[in-house]
Tab-separated table of C-alpha atoms in Angstrom:
chain	number	residue	atom	x	y	z
A	13	MET	CA	0.329	0.156	0.223
A	14	GLN	CA	1.025	3.240	-0.873
A	15	ALA	CA	0.933	7.222	1.421
A	16	ASP	CA	-0.556	9.277	0.080
A	17	GLY	CA	1.477	12.715	-0.956
A	18	PRO	CA	4.669	13.449	-1.747
A	19	ARG	CA	7.166	11.691	0.209
A	20	ALA	CA	9.822	13.344	2.389
A	21	CYS	CA	13.477	12.798	1.628
A	22	ARG	CA	17.084	11.038	4.120
A	23	PHE	CA	19.535	12.916	3.677
A	24	GLY	CA	22.569	12.146	6.329
A	25	ARG	CA	20.443	11.831	9.833
A	26	ARG	CA	17.602	14.128	8.718
A	27	TRP	CA	13.655	14.171	7.171
A	28	TYR	CA	13.129	16.782	5.094
A	29	LEU	CA	9.791	17.571	3.495
A	30	ASN	CA	8.780	17.839	0.117
A	31	ASN	CA	10.499	20.690	-2.240
A	32	GLU	CA	11.706	21.667	0.965
A	33	SER	CA	16.115	22.672	0.399
A	34	TRP	CA	18.741	22.805	2.394
A	35	HIS	CA	22.626	23.093	2.797
A	36	PRO	CA	24.261	19.714	3.364
A	37	SER	CA	26.739	19.269	5.808
A	38	VAL	CA	28.894	15.904	5.283
A	39	PRO	CA	31.427	15.511	8.644
A	40	PRO	CA	34.064	16.234	8.967
A	41	PHE	CA	33.514	19.453	6.933
A	42	GLY	CA	30.923	20.943	7.692
A	43	GLU	CA	27.977	22.638	6.214
A	44	MET	CA	28.352	23.416	2.699
A	45	LYS	CA	27.745	26.785	1.776
A	46	CYS	CA	28.446	26.139	-1.678
A	47	ILE	CA	25.560	23.453	-1.843
A	48	LEU	CA	21.733	23.709	-2.385
A	49	CYS	CA	19.991	20.394	-1.808
A	50	TRP	CA	16.387	20.199	-2.517
A	51	CYS	CA	13.489	17.091	-2.121
A	52	VAL	CA	11.448	16.087	-5.146
A	53	SER	CA	8.822	13.464	-4.187
A	54	GLY	CA	10.903	11.213	-2.183
A	55	GLU	CA	14.189	11.942	-3.930
A	56	THR	CA	17.064	13.951	-3.122
A	57	HIS	CA	18.825	16.962	-5.265
A	58	CYS	CA	22.178	18.089	-4.879
A	59	GLN	CA	24.002	21.167	-7.692
A	60	ARG	CA	27.170	23.117	-6.122
A	61	GLN	CA	26.658	26.611	-7.369
A	62	GLU	CA	27.425	28.066	-11.155
A	63	CYS	CA	29.834	30.817	-11.213
A	64	PRO	CA	30.666	32.996	-13.997
A	65	PRO	CA	34.675	32.572	-14.706
A	66	ALA	CA	36.608	35.351	-13.301
A	67	ALA	CA	38.238	37.658	-15.800
A	68	CYS	CA	41.880	38.043	-14.286
A	69	ALA	CA	44.957	36.389	-12.778
A	70	SER	CA	44.389	36.347	-9.902
A	71	PRO	CA	40.635	36.928	-7.783
A	72	ALA	CA	39.502	36.056	-4.556
A	73	ARG	CA	36.565	35.606	-3.128
A	74	ARG	CA	35.748	37.961	-0.485
A	75	ASP	CA	31.711	38.503	-0.310
A	76	ASN	CA	30.897	34.827	-2.243
A	77	PRO	CA	33.148	32.232	-0.754
A	78	CYS	CA	31.874	30.116	-3.558
A	79	CYS	CA	32.449	32.616	-6.820
A	80	ALA	CA	35.941	34.628	-7.149
A	81	LYS	CA	35.772	37.639	-8.158
A	82	CYS	CA	38.501	39.743	-9.298
A	83	ARG	CA	39.806	42.694	-6.661
A	84	GLY	CA	38.260	45.728	-7.061
A	85	GLU	CA	34.672	43.814	-8.955
A	86	GLY	CA	31.379	45.498	-7.585
A	87	GLU	CA	33.473	47.782	-5.204
A	88	PRO	CA	33.137	51.677	-4.705
A	89	PRO	CA	35.850	53.869	-5.728
A	90	HIS	CA	38.410	53.791	-3.033
A	91	VAL	CA	38.817	57.919	-1.616
A	92	GLY	CA	42.188	59.481	-2.267
A	93	THR	CA	43.025	57.038	-5.528
A	94	ALA	CA	42.110	59.411	-8.264
A	95	ALA	CA	44.433	61.091	-9.712
A	96	PRO	CA	44.964	64.702	-9.426
A	97	CYS	CA	43.706	67.205	-11.791
A	98	THR	CA	46.448	68.959	-14.087
A	99	SER	CA	45.070	72.524	-15.717
């Protein structure tokens, strides 16, 4: 006999409801913030966050630990970094 309604998913020692999403916890690493899992009718699906390629030689991971960005990308200009005006 089959149960009525959508089924939950088990990941590790935890159960998740249908359509629930979470960041998996994988020992010994802990919570994997760059991976998102979700439950669909009793099946667990997981996907790593997709990142656009960085267009510089040495990208850094500052605001988003999952995706590297070029230094200065999306940052406001710093005070005192402008070239002096010449007349």
